[in-house]
Short mmCIF file of C-alpha atoms in Angstrom, two decimals:
data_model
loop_
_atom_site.label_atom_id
_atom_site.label_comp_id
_atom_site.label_asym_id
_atom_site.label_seq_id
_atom_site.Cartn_x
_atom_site.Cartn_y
_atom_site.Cartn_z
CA UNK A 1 23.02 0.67 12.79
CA UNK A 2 19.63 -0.07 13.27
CA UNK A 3 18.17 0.87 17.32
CA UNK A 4 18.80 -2.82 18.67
CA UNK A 5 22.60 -2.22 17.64
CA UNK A 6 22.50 1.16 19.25
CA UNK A 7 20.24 -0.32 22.55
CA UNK A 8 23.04 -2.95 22.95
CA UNK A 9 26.05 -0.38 21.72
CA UNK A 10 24.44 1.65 24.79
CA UNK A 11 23.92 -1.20 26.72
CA UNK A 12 27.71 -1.79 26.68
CA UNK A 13 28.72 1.71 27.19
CA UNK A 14 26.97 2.42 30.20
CA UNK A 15 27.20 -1.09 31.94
CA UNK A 16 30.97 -0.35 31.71
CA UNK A 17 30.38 3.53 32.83
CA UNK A 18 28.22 2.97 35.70
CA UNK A 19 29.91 -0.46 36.89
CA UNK A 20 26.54 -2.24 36.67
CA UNK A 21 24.41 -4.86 34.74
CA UNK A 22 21.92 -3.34 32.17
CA UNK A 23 19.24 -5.72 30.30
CA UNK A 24 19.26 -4.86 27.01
CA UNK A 25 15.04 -4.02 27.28
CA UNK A 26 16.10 -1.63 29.72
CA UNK A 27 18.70 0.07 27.02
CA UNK A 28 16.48 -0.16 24.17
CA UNK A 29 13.93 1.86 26.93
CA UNK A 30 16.71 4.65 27.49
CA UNK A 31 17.01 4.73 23.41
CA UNK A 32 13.30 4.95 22.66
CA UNK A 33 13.18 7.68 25.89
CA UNK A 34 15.36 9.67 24.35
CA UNK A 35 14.41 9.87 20.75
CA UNK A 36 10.73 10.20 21.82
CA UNK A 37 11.66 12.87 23.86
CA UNK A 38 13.33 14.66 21.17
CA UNK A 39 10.13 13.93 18.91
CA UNK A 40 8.29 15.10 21.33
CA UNK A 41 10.00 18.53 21.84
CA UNK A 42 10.65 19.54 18.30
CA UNK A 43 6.49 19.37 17.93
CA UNK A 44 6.30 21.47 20.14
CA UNK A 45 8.57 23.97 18.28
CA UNK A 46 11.13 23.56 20.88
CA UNK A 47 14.43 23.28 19.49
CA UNK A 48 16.38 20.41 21.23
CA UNK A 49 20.67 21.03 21.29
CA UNK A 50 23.28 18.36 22.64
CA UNK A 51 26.29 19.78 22.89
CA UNK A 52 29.29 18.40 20.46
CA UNK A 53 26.48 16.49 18.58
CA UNK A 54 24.04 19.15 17.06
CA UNK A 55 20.49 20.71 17.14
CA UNK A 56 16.97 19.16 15.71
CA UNK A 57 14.31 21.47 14.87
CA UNK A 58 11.13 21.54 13.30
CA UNK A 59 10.99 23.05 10.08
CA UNK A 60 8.22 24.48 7.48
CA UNK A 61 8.28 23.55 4.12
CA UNK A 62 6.66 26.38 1.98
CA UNK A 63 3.22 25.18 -0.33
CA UNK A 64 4.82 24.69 -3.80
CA UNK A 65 3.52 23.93 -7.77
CA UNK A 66 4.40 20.49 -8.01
CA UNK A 67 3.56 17.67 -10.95
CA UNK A 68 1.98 14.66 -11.58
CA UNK A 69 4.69 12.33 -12.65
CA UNK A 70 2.21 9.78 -14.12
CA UNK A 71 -0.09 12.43 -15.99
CA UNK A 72 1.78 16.06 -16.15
CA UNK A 73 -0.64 17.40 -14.33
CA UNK A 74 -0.04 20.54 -12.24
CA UNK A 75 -0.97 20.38 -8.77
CA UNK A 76 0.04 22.22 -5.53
CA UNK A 77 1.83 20.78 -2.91
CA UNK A 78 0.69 22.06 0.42
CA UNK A 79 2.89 23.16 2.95
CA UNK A 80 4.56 20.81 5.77
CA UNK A 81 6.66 20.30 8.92
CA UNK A 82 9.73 18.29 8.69
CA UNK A 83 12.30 17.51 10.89
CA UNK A 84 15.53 19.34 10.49
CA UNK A 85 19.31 17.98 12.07
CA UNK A 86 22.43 20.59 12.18
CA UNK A 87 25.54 19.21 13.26
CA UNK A 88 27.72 20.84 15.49
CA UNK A 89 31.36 21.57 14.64
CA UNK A 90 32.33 18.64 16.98
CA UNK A 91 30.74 16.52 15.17
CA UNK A 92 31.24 17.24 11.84
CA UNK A 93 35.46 17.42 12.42
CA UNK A 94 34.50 13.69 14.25
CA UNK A 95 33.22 12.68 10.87
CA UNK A 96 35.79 13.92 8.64
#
């Protein structure tokens, strides 16, 4: 599901919640809102948790030796932030 899906998916969702019309620019605005907003927080080093769903985090990756794959070569890899997702229990029984 790419985010237009999941703008119209919440589009749908909260039209039939709240009992009132919702353009779907407006739900693709909520979408991008929140996921910005999560962005936005884990850079921070805030960690963001929804209940039933799970926690995002930002997360170092230690420098590392690393090779070339074209020309063997040993180089080092510095170290990184990534984003990190652990689902809650919820969710995880949800998906099995």
């Amino acid at each position: 599901m790419n985010t237009v899906a999941l703008a119209k998916k919440v589009q749908a969702e909260l039209e039939e919640l709240v009992n009132t019309k919702l353009t779907t620019d407006k739900a693709r605005a909520i979408v991008d809102t929140i996921f910005n907003t999560i962005g936005d927080t884990i850079a921070t080093n805030e960690k963001v948790s929804i209940t039933r769903f799970g926690d995002f985090a930002k997360s170092e990756r230690v420098a590392r030796k690393g090779c070339n794959p074209q020309t063997g070569e040993e180089m080092m890899i510095p170290a990184f932030y990534v984003a990190k997702f652990k689902a809650a229990k919820a969710l995880k029984e949800k998906i099995k």
